[in-house]
Amino acid sequence: MRTEFGGTAMVLALCLLSLLLLSPVASEKCNPQDKKVLLRFKKELNNPYFLASWNPQTDCCDWYCVKCDIKTHRITALIMKSSVPDTNLSGHIPPSIGDLPYLENLEFHKLSRLTGPIQPTIAKLTKLKYLFIEYTGVSGPIPSFLGQLKNLQLLYLSANNLSGPIPSSLSQLPNLESLHLDRNKLTGPIPKSFGSFKKPGPNIDLSHNQLSGPIPTSLGQIDPESIDFSRNKLEGDASVLFGSKKRTRTLDLSRNLLSFDFSKVDFPKQSLIWLDVNHNKIYGKIPAALTKVENLQLFNVSYNELCGEIPGGGTGILQDKFDEYAYLHNKCLCGKPLSKCK
């Protein structure tokens, strides 16, 4: 009798232990403070169904949009991307985002109802390497405090409703590799301080804004692989962005008010693959040095004030690879693929 009772008790004890080990509390890896912050974050966004997987009874390292470090189990990434045109996620970026001290990657992508300013508490995320706020309704100025996030490598603030000037403090980011501020409503000049980026300097995309004034000569001190200043109101001389010793791959200055002598600039012969300067007030001749560029895939100088014969020779690309639409509406350009020179 005792043996039977003892055996039953042992089975019950093992069952109870198994239940405890399998319970969410016993098996959870997520840091409890991080989990508390995420639940507050969700509440501040009015508990959208977009975050339905954020169940207090489950491990937050398994939640949608969340990634944890495999060793410490601290939250290192919050990647909020919508795969549908509209979600019920709405409101401002919650201030609790600043209470995830180990966050390295923060992304808000295609969330049209996410509005308000760039949250000031993001300044507390000193470990942040990647910040993406793209295709949202976020508005207001680009905050200067972003220059304090010294570990930032990628800063993408594309396609929002951001306005006002570009803060000069961004040039204080020593590890920045790529800066995208395109498709906003930014105004004012390109900061002179951008010439003081740690060399070679980040790739820069400021296109589709309302920036004005001259391109700072200080930008000649950096050497990014890609520059896109297209569709702004920039004026004056852009020759500082050119040079035979640069490593430029893509340079897009199209649809501005730029005016400089094209015949006096030089080009990197091996790296350049994309050069677009259409719709400006650029004058002079097309330099013969362009015929020695080996891998040019796109070239457009249309709608400028260029004159003279389109150079042949070299790789032959200027006359043979690009059609007339690359040259139309200039002052007096001639030669293949346009009409013969008189």
mmCIF file of C-alpha atoms in Angstrom:
data_model
loop_
_atom_site.group_PDB
_atom_site.id
_atom_site.type_symbol
_atom_site.label_atom_id
_atom_site.label_comp_id
_atom_site.label_asym_id
_atom_site.label_seq_id
_atom_site.Cartn_x
_atom_site.Cartn_y
_atom_site.Cartn_z
ATOM 1 C CA MET A 1 0.000 0.000 0.000
ATOM 2 C CA ARG A 2 2.771 2.390 0.944
ATOM 3 C CA THR A 3 4.707 1.447 -2.181
ATOM 4 C CA GLU A 4 1.679 2.220 -4.358
ATOM 5 C CA PHE A 5 1.118 5.544 -2.607
ATOM 6 C CA GLY A 6 4.794 6.439 -2.884
ATOM 7 C CA GLY A 7 4.807 5.639 -6.598
ATOM 8 C CA THR A 8 1.737 7.781 -7.203
ATOM 9 C CA ALA A 9 3.264 10.682 -5.300
ATOM 10 C CA MET A 10 6.433 10.442 -7.365
ATOM 11 C CA VAL A 11 4.469 10.506 -10.633
ATOM 12 C CA LEU A 12 2.523 13.571 -9.482
ATOM 13 C CA ALA A 13 5.718 15.319 -8.460
ATOM 14 C CA LEU A 14 7.307 14.650 -11.851
ATOM 15 C CA CYS A 15 4.199 15.905 -13.642
ATOM 16 C CA LEU A 16 4.206 19.092 -11.577
ATOM 17 C CA LEU A 17 7.894 19.647 -12.275
ATOM 18 C CA SER A 18 7.308 19.140 -16.001
ATOM 19 C CA LEU A 19 4.506 21.701 -16.003
ATOM 20 C CA LEU A 20 6.724 24.207 -14.233
ATOM 21 C CA LEU A 21 9.567 23.669 -16.687
ATOM 22 C CA LEU A 22 7.227 24.043 -19.642
ATOM 23 C CA SER A 23 5.461 27.109 -18.291
ATOM 24 C CA PRO A 24 6.182 30.468 -19.960
ATOM 25 C CA VAL A 25 7.700 31.897 -16.777
ATOM 26 C CA ALA A 26 10.204 29.046 -16.334
ATOM 27 C CA SER A 27 11.295 28.826 -19.985
ATOM 28 C CA GLU A 28 11.319 32.528 -20.861
ATOM 29 C CA LYS A 29 14.612 34.019 -22.054
ATOM 30 C CA CYS A 30 13.506 37.629 -22.534
ATOM 31 C CA ASN A 31 14.812 40.130 -20.017
ATOM 32 C CA PRO A 32 11.863 41.046 -17.733
ATOM 33 C CA GLN A 33 12.630 44.777 -17.843
ATOM 34 C CA ASP A 34 12.772 44.742 -21.658
ATOM 35 C CA LYS A 35 9.457 42.868 -21.748
ATOM 36 C CA LYS A 36 7.880 45.440 -19.458
ATOM 37 C CA VAL A 37 9.066 48.238 -21.757
ATOM 38 C CA LEU A 38 7.675 46.523 -24.873
ATOM 39 C CA LEU A 39 4.262 46.040 -23.278
ATOM 40 C CA ARG A 40 4.234 49.724 -22.358
ATOM 41 C CA PHE A 41 5.321 50.566 -25.923
ATOM 42 C CA LYS A 42 2.390 48.532 -27.255
ATOM 43 C CA LYS A 43 -0.049 50.249 -24.900
ATOM 44 C CA GLU A 44 1.220 53.697 -25.954
ATOM 45 C CA LEU A 45 0.314 52.703 -29.536
ATOM 46 C CA ASN A 46 -3.218 51.734 -28.376
ATOM 47 C CA ASN A 47 -2.584 47.977 -28.658
ATOM 48 C CA PRO A 48 -2.685 47.635 -32.466
ATOM 49 C CA TYR A 49 -3.424 44.219 -33.985
ATOM 50 C CA PHE A 50 -0.117 44.712 -35.806
ATOM 51 C CA LEU A 51 1.453 43.713 -32.472
ATOM 52 C CA ALA A 52 -1.028 40.948 -31.598
ATOM 53 C CA SER A 53 1.779 38.474 -30.975
ATOM 54 C CA TRP A 54 2.993 40.575 -28.052
ATOM 55 C CA ASN A 55 1.298 38.390 -25.461
ATOM 56 C CA PRO A 56 2.428 38.845 -21.828
ATOM 57 C CA GLN A 57 2.220 35.056 -21.369
ATOM 58 C CA THR A 58 4.841 34.319 -24.049
ATOM 59 C CA ASP A 59 8.560 34.930 -24.438
ATOM 60 C CA CYS A 60 9.106 38.412 -25.882
ATOM 61 C CA CYS A 61 12.175 37.178 -27.774
ATOM 62 C CA ASP A 62 9.688 35.260 -29.949
ATOM 63 C CA TRP A 63 7.451 38.272 -30.625
ATOM 64 C CA TYR A 64 6.923 39.699 -34.112
ATOM 65 C CA CYS A 65 9.328 42.595 -34.885
ATOM 66 C CA VAL A 66 11.605 41.732 -31.928
ATOM 67 C CA LYS A 67 15.115 40.267 -31.937
ATOM 68 C CA CYS A 68 17.189 39.352 -28.890
ATOM 69 C CA ASP A 69 20.890 38.742 -28.422
ATOM 70 C CA ILE A 70 21.497 34.985 -28.446
ATOM 71 C CA LYS A 71 23.698 35.161 -25.345
ATOM 72 C CA THR A 72 22.374 37.975 -23.155
ATOM 73 C CA HIS A 73 18.756 37.777 -24.417
ATOM 74 C CA ARG A 74 18.545 41.571 -24.263
ATOM 75 C CA ILE A 75 16.511 43.152 -27.060
ATOM 76 C CA THR A 76 18.850 44.394 -29.780
ATOM 77 C CA ALA A 77 16.442 45.031 -32.662
ATOM 78 C CA LEU A 78 12.922 46.340 -33.115
ATOM 79 C CA ILE A 79 11.976 46.104 -36.785
ATOM 80 C CA MET A 80 8.452 47.338 -37.458
ATOM 81 C CA LYS A 81 7.596 46.881 -41.117
ATOM 82 C CA SER A 82 4.120 46.689 -42.587
ATOM 83 C CA SER A 83 3.529 44.251 -45.432
ATOM 84 C CA VAL A 84 0.069 45.718 -46.140
ATOM 85 C CA PRO A 85 -0.817 49.241 -47.340
ATOM 86 C CA ASP A 86 -2.599 50.150 -44.117
ATOM 87 C CA THR A 87 -2.584 48.953 -40.517
ATOM 88 C CA ASN A 88 -4.357 50.153 -37.399
ATOM 89 C CA LEU A 89 -1.018 51.164 -35.902
ATOM 90 C CA SER A 90 -1.305 54.903 -35.340
ATOM 91 C CA GLY A 91 0.060 57.636 -33.129
ATOM 92 C CA HIS A 92 3.485 58.995 -32.297
ATOM 93 C CA ILE A 93 6.662 56.996 -31.760
ATOM 94 C CA PRO A 94 6.248 56.052 -28.075
ATOM 95 C CA PRO A 95 8.699 57.622 -25.594
ATOM 96 C CA SER A 96 9.280 54.215 -24.001
ATOM 97 C CA ILE A 97 11.463 53.327 -27.004
ATOM 98 C CA GLY A 98 14.307 55.056 -25.190
ATOM 99 C CA ASP A 99 14.140 52.496 -22.383
ATOM 100 C CA LEU A 100 15.626 49.644 -24.435
ATOM 101 C CA PRO A 101 19.298 50.336 -23.658
ATOM 102 C CA TYR A 102 20.759 47.497 -25.742
ATOM 103 C CA LEU A 103 18.910 48.386 -28.940
ATOM 104 C CA GLU A 104 21.196 48.415 -31.985
ATOM 105 C CA ASN A 105 18.646 48.381 -34.793
ATOM 106 C CA LEU A 106 15.427 50.440 -34.839
ATOM 107 C CA GLU A 107 13.187 50.443 -37.921
ATOM 108 C CA PHE A 108 9.788 51.940 -38.721
ATOM 109 C CA HIS A 109 8.902 51.218 -42.345
ATOM 110 C CA LYS A 110 5.722 51.799 -44.371
ATOM 111 C CA LEU A 111 3.606 52.847 -41.391
ATOM 112 C CA SER A 112 1.606 55.736 -42.837
ATOM 113 C CA ARG A 113 -0.306 56.430 -39.609
ATOM 114 C CA LEU A 114 2.828 56.790 -37.525
ATOM 115 C CA THR A 115 2.976 60.558 -37.009
ATOM 116 C CA GLY A 116 4.461 63.253 -34.825
ATOM 117 C CA PRO A 117 8.134 64.126 -34.359
ATOM 118 C CA ILE A 118 11.175 61.897 -34.197
ATOM 119 C CA GLN A 119 10.969 60.794 -30.564
ATOM 120 C CA PRO A 120 13.500 62.683 -28.355
ATOM 121 C CA THR A 121 14.095 59.630 -26.135
ATOM 122 C CA ILE A 122 15.866 57.964 -29.081
ATOM 123 C CA ALA A 123 18.842 60.040 -27.898
ATOM 124 C CA LYS A 124 19.186 57.566 -25.004
ATOM 125 C CA LEU A 125 19.902 54.656 -27.374
ATOM 126 C CA THR A 126 23.673 55.042 -27.348
ATOM 127 C CA LYS A 127 24.302 51.565 -28.820
ATOM 128 C CA LEU A 128 22.150 52.260 -31.889
ATOM 129 C CA LYS A 129 23.852 51.375 -35.200
ATOM 130 C CA TYR A 130 20.925 51.407 -37.623
ATOM 131 C CA LEU A 131 18.029 53.871 -37.573
ATOM 132 C CA PHE A 132 15.381 53.586 -40.284
ATOM 133 C CA ILE A 133 12.252 55.770 -40.259
ATOM 134 C CA GLU A 134 10.909 55.503 -43.814
ATOM 135 C CA TYR A 135 7.562 55.927 -45.591
ATOM 136 C CA THR A 136 5.752 57.121 -42.482
ATOM 137 C CA GLY A 137 3.813 60.236 -41.488
ATOM 138 C CA VAL A 138 6.559 61.368 -39.101
ATOM 139 C CA SER A 139 6.986 65.145 -39.327
ATOM 140 C CA GLY A 140 8.811 68.106 -37.835
ATOM 141 C CA PRO A 141 12.536 68.858 -37.993
ATOM 142 C CA ILE A 142 15.401 66.404 -38.085
ATOM 143 C CA PRO A 143 16.622 66.664 -34.481
ATOM 144 C CA SER A 144 20.209 67.692 -33.818
ATOM 145 C CA PHE A 145 20.466 65.079 -31.049
ATOM 146 C CA LEU A 146 20.952 62.400 -33.716
ATOM 147 C CA GLY A 147 24.545 63.643 -33.895
ATOM 148 C CA GLN A 148 25.050 62.254 -30.383
ATOM 149 C CA LEU A 149 24.478 58.638 -31.487
ATOM 150 C CA LYS A 150 28.154 57.985 -32.169
ATOM 151 C CA ASN A 151 27.679 54.332 -33.149
ATOM 152 C CA LEU A 152 25.250 55.071 -35.985
ATOM 153 C CA GLN A 153 26.303 53.478 -39.259
ATOM 154 C CA LEU A 154 23.110 53.823 -41.311
ATOM 155 C CA LEU A 155 20.652 56.715 -40.956
ATOM 156 C CA TYR A 156 17.640 56.453 -43.274
ATOM 157 C CA LEU A 157 14.877 59.044 -42.854
ATOM 158 C CA SER A 158 13.451 58.775 -46.378
ATOM 159 C CA ALA A 159 9.896 59.522 -47.540
ATOM 160 C CA ASN A 160 8.405 61.170 -44.470
ATOM 161 C CA ASN A 161 7.030 64.668 -43.835
ATOM 162 C CA LEU A 162 10.191 66.051 -42.259
ATOM 163 C CA SER A 163 10.786 69.763 -42.735
ATOM 164 C CA GLY A 164 13.198 72.541 -41.831
ATOM 165 C CA PRO A 165 16.991 72.594 -42.209
ATOM 166 C CA ILE A 166 19.426 69.702 -42.093
ATOM 167 C CA PRO A 167 21.243 69.831 -38.733
ATOM 168 C CA SER A 168 24.990 70.332 -39.025
ATOM 169 C CA SER A 169 25.487 67.975 -36.068
ATOM 170 C CA LEU A 170 25.049 64.942 -38.325
ATOM 171 C CA SER A 171 28.655 65.416 -39.485
ATOM 172 C CA GLN A 172 29.726 64.452 -35.950
ATOM 173 C CA LEU A 173 28.772 60.815 -36.556
ATOM 174 C CA PRO A 174 32.198 59.155 -36.933
ATOM 175 C CA ASN A 175 30.944 55.751 -38.113
ATOM 176 C CA LEU A 176 28.249 56.845 -40.542
ATOM 177 C CA GLU A 177 28.342 54.911 -43.822
ATOM 178 C CA SER A 178 25.100 56.047 -45.448
ATOM 179 C CA LEU A 179 22.815 59.057 -44.952
ATOM 180 C CA HIS A 180 19.399 59.113 -46.654
ATOM 181 C CA LEU A 181 17.193 62.160 -46.078
ATOM 182 C CA ASP A 182 15.448 62.032 -49.453
ATOM 183 C CA ARG A 183 11.769 62.584 -50.246
ATOM 184 C CA ASN A 184 10.924 65.002 -47.457
ATOM 185 C CA LYS A 185 10.229 68.741 -47.267
ATOM 186 C CA LEU A 186 13.652 69.870 -46.105
ATOM 187 C CA THR A 187 14.704 73.454 -46.784
ATOM 188 C CA GLY A 188 17.795 75.631 -46.453
ATOM 189 C CA PRO A 189 21.358 74.857 -47.538
ATOM 190 C CA ILE A 190 23.452 71.712 -47.378
ATOM 191 C CA PRO A 191 25.486 72.169 -44.161
ATOM 192 C CA LYS A 192 29.106 73.220 -44.678
ATOM 193 C CA SER A 193 29.978 70.832 -41.871
ATOM 194 C CA PHE A 194 29.280 67.880 -44.185
ATOM 195 C CA GLY A 195 32.803 68.415 -45.494
ATOM 196 C CA SER A 196 34.115 67.359 -42.092
ATOM 197 C CA PHE A 197 32.626 63.860 -42.139
ATOM 198 C CA LYS A 198 35.252 61.280 -41.281
ATOM 199 C CA LYS A 199 36.887 60.350 -44.593
ATOM 200 C CA PRO A 200 35.989 58.967 -47.029
ATOM 201 C CA GLY A 201 32.533 60.121 -45.908
ATOM 202 C CA PRO A 202 29.111 58.465 -46.075
ATOM 203 C CA ASN A 203 27.008 57.945 -49.167
ATOM 204 C CA ILE A 204 24.553 60.863 -49.207
ATOM 205 C CA ASP A 205 21.028 61.066 -50.637
ATOM 206 C CA LEU A 206 19.275 64.437 -50.198
ATOM 207 C CA SER A 207 17.089 64.160 -53.314
ATOM 208 C CA HIS A 208 13.447 65.222 -53.683
ATOM 209 C CA ASN A 209 13.535 68.070 -51.154
ATOM 210 C CA GLN A 210 13.486 71.866 -51.352
ATOM 211 C CA LEU A 211 17.119 72.520 -50.502
ATOM 212 C CA SER A 212 18.619 75.733 -51.848
ATOM 213 C CA GLY A 213 21.839 77.701 -52.032
ATOM 214 C CA PRO A 214 25.259 76.615 -53.277
ATOM 215 C CA ILE A 215 26.915 73.238 -52.792
ATOM 216 C CA PRO A 216 29.536 73.870 -50.077
ATOM 217 C CA THR A 217 33.114 73.768 -51.352
ATOM 218 C CA SER A 218 33.961 71.795 -48.203
ATOM 219 C CA LEU A 219 32.301 68.746 -49.793
ATOM 220 C CA GLY A 220 35.386 68.463 -51.968
ATOM 221 C CA GLN A 221 37.198 67.160 -48.870
ATOM 222 C CA ILE A 222 35.154 63.940 -48.697
ATOM 223 C CA ASP A 223 34.924 61.105 -51.185
ATOM 224 C CA PRO A 224 31.678 59.124 -50.951
ATOM 225 C CA GLU A 225 30.837 56.446 -53.501
ATOM 226 C CA SER A 226 27.327 57.803 -54.071
ATOM 227 C CA ILE A 227 25.851 61.315 -54.043
ATOM 228 C CA ASP A 228 22.260 62.155 -54.968
ATOM 229 C CA PHE A 229 21.266 65.829 -54.712
ATOM 230 C CA SER A 230 18.642 65.632 -57.470
ATOM 231 C CA ARG A 231 15.308 67.474 -57.490
ATOM 232 C CA ASN A 232 16.176 70.410 -55.251
ATOM 233 C CA LYS A 233 16.845 74.109 -55.838
ATOM 234 C CA LEU A 234 20.620 74.025 -55.493
ATOM 235 C CA GLU A 235 22.556 76.608 -57.470
ATOM 236 C CA GLY A 236 26.060 77.610 -58.498
ATOM 237 C CA ASP A 237 29.173 75.485 -58.874
ATOM 238 C CA ALA A 238 29.166 71.703 -58.321
ATOM 239 C CA SER A 239 32.644 71.047 -59.735
ATOM 240 C CA VAL A 240 33.995 70.181 -56.239
ATOM 241 C CA LEU A 241 32.109 66.875 -56.506
ATOM 242 C CA PHE A 242 34.123 65.800 -59.548
ATOM 243 C CA GLY A 243 37.696 64.543 -59.841
ATOM 244 C CA SER A 244 39.785 61.863 -61.531
ATOM 245 C CA LYS A 245 41.096 60.521 -58.216
ATOM 246 C CA LYS A 246 37.710 60.167 -56.557
ATOM 247 C CA ARG A 247 35.992 56.818 -56.042
ATOM 248 C CA THR A 248 32.560 58.065 -57.138
ATOM 249 C CA ARG A 249 30.237 55.410 -58.520
ATOM 250 C CA THR A 250 26.976 57.365 -58.846
ATOM 251 C CA LEU A 251 26.482 61.129 -59.036
ATOM 252 C CA ASP A 252 22.997 62.557 -59.594
ATOM 253 C CA LEU A 253 22.642 66.352 -59.645
ATOM 254 C CA SER A 254 19.643 66.474 -61.976
ATOM 255 C CA ARG A 255 16.815 69.016 -61.780
ATOM 256 C CA ASN A 256 18.518 71.833 -59.902
ATOM 257 C CA LEU A 257 19.750 75.317 -60.827
ATOM 258 C CA LEU A 258 23.445 74.459 -61.019
ATOM 259 C CA SER A 259 25.715 76.492 -63.299
ATOM 260 C CA PHE A 260 29.384 75.685 -63.965
ATOM 261 C CA ASP A 261 31.787 74.960 -66.811
ATOM 262 C CA PHE A 262 31.456 71.243 -67.585
ATOM 263 C CA SER A 263 34.574 71.243 -69.749
ATOM 264 C CA LYS A 264 36.772 71.896 -66.674
ATOM 265 C CA VAL A 265 35.762 68.856 -64.596
ATOM 266 C CA ASP A 266 37.358 65.418 -64.570
ATOM 267 C CA PHE A 267 36.030 61.965 -63.783
ATOM 268 C CA PRO A 268 37.150 58.703 -62.154
ATOM 269 C CA LYS A 269 37.847 56.373 -65.062
ATOM 270 C CA GLN A 270 37.113 53.039 -63.394
ATOM 271 C CA SER A 271 34.498 53.548 -60.682
ATOM 272 C CA LEU A 272 31.946 55.888 -62.313
ATOM 273 C CA ILE A 273 28.820 54.075 -63.530
ATOM 274 C CA TRP A 274 26.081 56.734 -63.218
ATOM 275 C CA LEU A 275 26.239 60.452 -64.077
ATOM 276 C CA ASP A 276 23.034 62.468 -64.361
ATOM 277 C CA VAL A 277 23.081 66.287 -64.514
ATOM 278 C CA ASN A 278 19.967 66.901 -66.646
ATOM 279 C CA HIS A 279 17.800 70.020 -66.184
ATOM 280 C CA ASN A 280 20.403 72.510 -64.928
ATOM 281 C CA LYS A 281 22.255 75.510 -66.377
ATOM 282 C CA ILE A 282 25.569 73.776 -66.984
ATOM 283 C CA TYR A 283 27.637 75.266 -69.835
ATOM 284 C CA GLY A 284 30.845 74.600 -71.781
ATOM 285 C CA LYS A 285 31.720 71.437 -73.696
ATOM 286 C CA ILE A 286 31.406 67.767 -72.846
ATOM 287 C CA PRO A 287 34.962 66.871 -71.736
ATOM 288 C CA ALA A 288 36.885 64.318 -73.784
ATOM 289 C CA ALA A 289 37.936 62.696 -70.468
ATOM 290 C CA LEU A 290 34.473 61.111 -70.329
ATOM 291 C CA THR A 291 35.360 58.899 -73.299
ATOM 292 C CA LYS A 292 37.895 57.123 -71.056
ATOM 293 C CA VAL A 293 35.380 56.171 -68.369
ATOM 294 C CA GLU A 294 35.253 52.395 -68.635
ATOM 295 C CA ASN A 295 31.964 51.313 -67.033
ATOM 296 C CA LEU A 296 29.498 54.156 -67.528
ATOM 297 C CA GLN A 297 25.960 52.716 -67.557
ATOM 298 C CA LEU A 298 23.830 55.880 -67.343
ATOM 299 C CA PHE A 299 24.686 59.324 -68.692
ATOM 300 C CA ASN A 300 22.347 62.304 -69.093
ATOM 301 C CA VAL A 301 23.253 65.954 -69.764
ATOM 302 C CA SER A 302 19.971 66.984 -71.415
ATOM 303 C CA TYR A 303 18.304 70.359 -70.749
ATOM 304 C CA ASN A 304 21.476 72.358 -70.101
ATOM 305 C CA GLU A 305 23.484 74.992 -71.995
ATOM 306 C CA LEU A 306 26.243 72.798 -73.421
ATOM 307 C CA CYS A 307 27.868 73.427 -76.794
ATOM 308 C CA GLY A 308 30.294 71.766 -79.171
ATOM 309 C CA GLU A 309 30.737 68.299 -80.606
ATOM 310 C CA ILE A 310 29.980 65.180 -78.567
ATOM 311 C CA PRO A 311 33.413 63.558 -78.176
ATOM 312 C CA GLY A 312 34.189 60.289 -79.924
ATOM 313 C CA GLY A 313 37.167 58.029 -79.419
ATOM 314 C CA GLY A 314 38.121 56.263 -76.247
ATOM 315 C CA THR A 315 35.531 53.687 -75.300
ATOM 316 C CA GLY A 316 33.128 55.211 -77.845
ATOM 317 C CA ILE A 317 30.310 55.180 -75.329
ATOM 318 C CA LEU A 318 29.311 58.833 -75.646
ATOM 319 C CA GLN A 319 28.400 58.448 -79.319
ATOM 320 C CA ASP A 320 27.426 54.790 -79.493
ATOM 321 C CA LYS A 321 25.961 53.716 -76.144
ATOM 322 C CA PHE A 322 23.695 56.656 -75.266
ATOM 323 C CA ASP A 323 20.883 57.844 -77.501
ATOM 324 C CA GLU A 324 19.810 61.379 -78.355
ATOM 325 C CA TYR A 325 17.677 61.704 -75.222
ATOM 326 C CA ALA A 326 20.861 61.937 -73.149
ATOM 327 C CA TYR A 327 21.776 65.166 -74.996
ATOM 328 C CA LEU A 328 18.560 66.907 -76.089
ATOM 329 C CA HIS A 329 17.701 70.556 -75.357
ATOM 330 C CA ASN A 330 21.161 72.018 -75.009
ATOM 331 C CA LYS A 331 22.489 75.244 -76.485
ATOM 332 C CA CYS A 332 24.419 73.914 -79.442
ATOM 333 C CA LEU A 333 25.508 70.297 -79.014
ATOM 334 C CA CYS A 334 26.118 68.349 -82.200
ATOM 335 C CA GLY A 335 27.549 65.107 -83.511
ATOM 336 C CA LYS A 336 26.456 61.508 -83.139
ATOM 337 C CA PRO A 337 23.834 60.611 -81.881
ATOM 338 C CA LEU A 338 22.577 64.178 -82.627
ATOM 339 C CA SER A 339 22.785 65.903 -86.008
ATOM 340 C CA LYS A 340 26.161 66.454 -87.666
ATOM 341 C CA CYS A 341 28.183 69.482 -86.710
ATOM 342 C CA LYS A 342 28.282 72.234 -89.316
#
